[in-house]
XYZ file of C-alpha atoms in Angstrom:
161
model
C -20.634 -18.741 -23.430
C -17.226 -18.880 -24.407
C -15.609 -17.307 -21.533
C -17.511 -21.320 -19.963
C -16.188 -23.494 -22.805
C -12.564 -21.804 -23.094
C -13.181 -21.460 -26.860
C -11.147 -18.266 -28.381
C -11.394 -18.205 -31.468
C -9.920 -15.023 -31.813
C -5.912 -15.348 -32.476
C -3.400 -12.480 -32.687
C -1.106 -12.894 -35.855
C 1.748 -11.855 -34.647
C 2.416 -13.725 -31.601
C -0.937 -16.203 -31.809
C -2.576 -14.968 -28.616
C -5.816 -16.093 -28.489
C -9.227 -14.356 -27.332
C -13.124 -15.080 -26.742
C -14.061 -11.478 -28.937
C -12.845 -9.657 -31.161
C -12.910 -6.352 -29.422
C -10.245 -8.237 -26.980
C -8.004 -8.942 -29.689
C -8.268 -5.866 -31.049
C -7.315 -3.532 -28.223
C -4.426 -6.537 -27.803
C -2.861 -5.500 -31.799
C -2.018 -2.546 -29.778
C 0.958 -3.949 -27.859
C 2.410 -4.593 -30.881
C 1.640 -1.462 -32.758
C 2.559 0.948 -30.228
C -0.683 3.016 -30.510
C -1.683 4.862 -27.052
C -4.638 6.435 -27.952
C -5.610 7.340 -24.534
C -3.504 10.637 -23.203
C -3.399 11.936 -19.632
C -4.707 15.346 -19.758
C -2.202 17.310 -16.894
C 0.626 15.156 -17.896
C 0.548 14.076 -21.976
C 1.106 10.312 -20.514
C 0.019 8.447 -23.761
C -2.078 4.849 -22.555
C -3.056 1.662 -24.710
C -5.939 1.140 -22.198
C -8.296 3.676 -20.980
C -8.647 1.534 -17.541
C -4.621 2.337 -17.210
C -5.275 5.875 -17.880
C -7.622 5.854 -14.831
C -5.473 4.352 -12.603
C -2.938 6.822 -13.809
C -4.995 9.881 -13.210
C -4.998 8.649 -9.060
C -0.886 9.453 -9.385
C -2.469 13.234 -9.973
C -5.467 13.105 -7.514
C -3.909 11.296 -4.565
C -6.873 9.036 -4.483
C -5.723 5.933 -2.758
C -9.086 3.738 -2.773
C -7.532 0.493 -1.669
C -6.974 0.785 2.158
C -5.235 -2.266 4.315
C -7.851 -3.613 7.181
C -5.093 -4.058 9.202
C -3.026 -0.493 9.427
C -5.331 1.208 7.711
C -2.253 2.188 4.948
C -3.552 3.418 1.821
C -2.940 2.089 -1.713
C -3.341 3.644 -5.391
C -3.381 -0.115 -6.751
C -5.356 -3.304 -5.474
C -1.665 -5.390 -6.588
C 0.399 -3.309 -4.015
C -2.270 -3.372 -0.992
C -2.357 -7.305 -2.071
C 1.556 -7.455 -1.238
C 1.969 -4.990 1.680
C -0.677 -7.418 3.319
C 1.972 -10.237 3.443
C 3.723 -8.439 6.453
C 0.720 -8.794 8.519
C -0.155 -12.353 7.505
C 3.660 -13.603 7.280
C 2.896 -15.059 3.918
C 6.968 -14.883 2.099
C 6.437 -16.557 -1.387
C 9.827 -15.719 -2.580
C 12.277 -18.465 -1.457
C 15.987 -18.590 -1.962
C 17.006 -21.711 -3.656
C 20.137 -21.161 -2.105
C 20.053 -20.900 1.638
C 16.134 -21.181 2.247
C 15.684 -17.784 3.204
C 12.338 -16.056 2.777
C 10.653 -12.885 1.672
C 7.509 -11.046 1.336
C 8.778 -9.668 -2.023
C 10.785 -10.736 -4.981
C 12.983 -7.596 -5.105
C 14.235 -8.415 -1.756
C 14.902 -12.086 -3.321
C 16.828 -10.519 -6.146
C 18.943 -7.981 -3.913
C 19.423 -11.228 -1.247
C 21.184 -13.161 -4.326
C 23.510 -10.764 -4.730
C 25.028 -12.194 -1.789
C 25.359 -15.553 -3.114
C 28.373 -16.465 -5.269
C 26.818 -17.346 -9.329
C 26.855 -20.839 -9.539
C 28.612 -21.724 -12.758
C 27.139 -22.811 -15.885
C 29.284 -25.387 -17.133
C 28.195 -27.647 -14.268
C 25.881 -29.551 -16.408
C 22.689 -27.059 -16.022
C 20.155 -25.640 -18.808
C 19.985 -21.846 -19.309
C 17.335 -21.718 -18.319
C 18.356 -23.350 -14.746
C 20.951 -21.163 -14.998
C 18.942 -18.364 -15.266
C 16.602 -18.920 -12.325
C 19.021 -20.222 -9.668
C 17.919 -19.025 -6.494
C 14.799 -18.025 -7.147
C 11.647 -20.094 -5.963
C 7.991 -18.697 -5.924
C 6.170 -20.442 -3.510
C 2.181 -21.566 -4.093
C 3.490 -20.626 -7.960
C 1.253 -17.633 -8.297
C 2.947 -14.669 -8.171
C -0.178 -12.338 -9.828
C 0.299 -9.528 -12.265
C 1.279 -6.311 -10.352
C 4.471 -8.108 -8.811
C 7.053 -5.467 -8.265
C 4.798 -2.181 -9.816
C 4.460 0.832 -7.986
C 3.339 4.404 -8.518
C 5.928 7.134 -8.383
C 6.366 8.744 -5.416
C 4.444 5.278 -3.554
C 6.819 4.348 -0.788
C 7.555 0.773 -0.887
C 6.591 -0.692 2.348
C 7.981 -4.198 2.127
C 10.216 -5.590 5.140
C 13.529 -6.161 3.919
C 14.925 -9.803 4.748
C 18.319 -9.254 3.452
């Protein structure tokens, strides 16, 4: 029920996270204690989560169970089938603040701002402003496995830049 009402009563001490059980916060303690009790067996690759183990152990089976409908391309993890997709739908989230320019990826944002010239601080801005000039996500969700890849995972994004 509380995953309905939003209740989490559960709340992490050291940087007051908050979570519906117990068991959540629990495996959560672990980002801040460094324990990786779950260890790749061919590798040694230490793990905080057994569900990142099992990704992991694809990297060593060359299981790629996420396939694109499109091309048929293959994909170890649902995040980077869920951003090679883009080039077939045209979707480019990434928008420079700058010159309007678009991409389907926000490492082809960052290299693209390189050509810019770094706007100066003392014009009046925050740091934070500072910080993010030139970058723009557009439809402000940018998901969780933005920019992660397996080794040895070509990267399959069309550059813009």
């Amino acid at each position: 029920m509380r995953t309905h009402n939003g209740e989490r009563p559960y709340k992490c001490t050291q940087c007051e996270k908050c979570f519906t059980h117990s068991g959540n916060l629990a495996i959560h303690m672990r980002t801040h204690s460094g324990e990786r009790p779950y260890a790749c067996q061919i590798c040694g690759k230490m793990f905080s989560h057994s569900g990142n183990l099992s990704t992991h152990l694809r990297t060593h089976s060359g299981v790629k169970p996420y396939k694109c409908s499109v091309c048929g391309k293959e994909f170890r993890h649902s995040g980077n089938l869920s951003i090679h997709e883009r080039i077939h739908s045209g979707v480019k989230p990434f928008q420079c603040k700058v010159c309007g320019k678009e991409f389907y990826h926000s490492g082809n944002l960052t290299t693209h701002m390189k050509k810019h010239p770094v706007v100066s601080k003392d014009e009046g801005e925050s740091e934070e402003e500072h910080n993010s000039v030139g970058m723009d996500v557009k439809g402000g969700n940018r998901g969780n496995q933005e920019g992660k890849r397996d080794e040895g995972e070509a990267q399959t994004f069309v550059s813009g830049s």
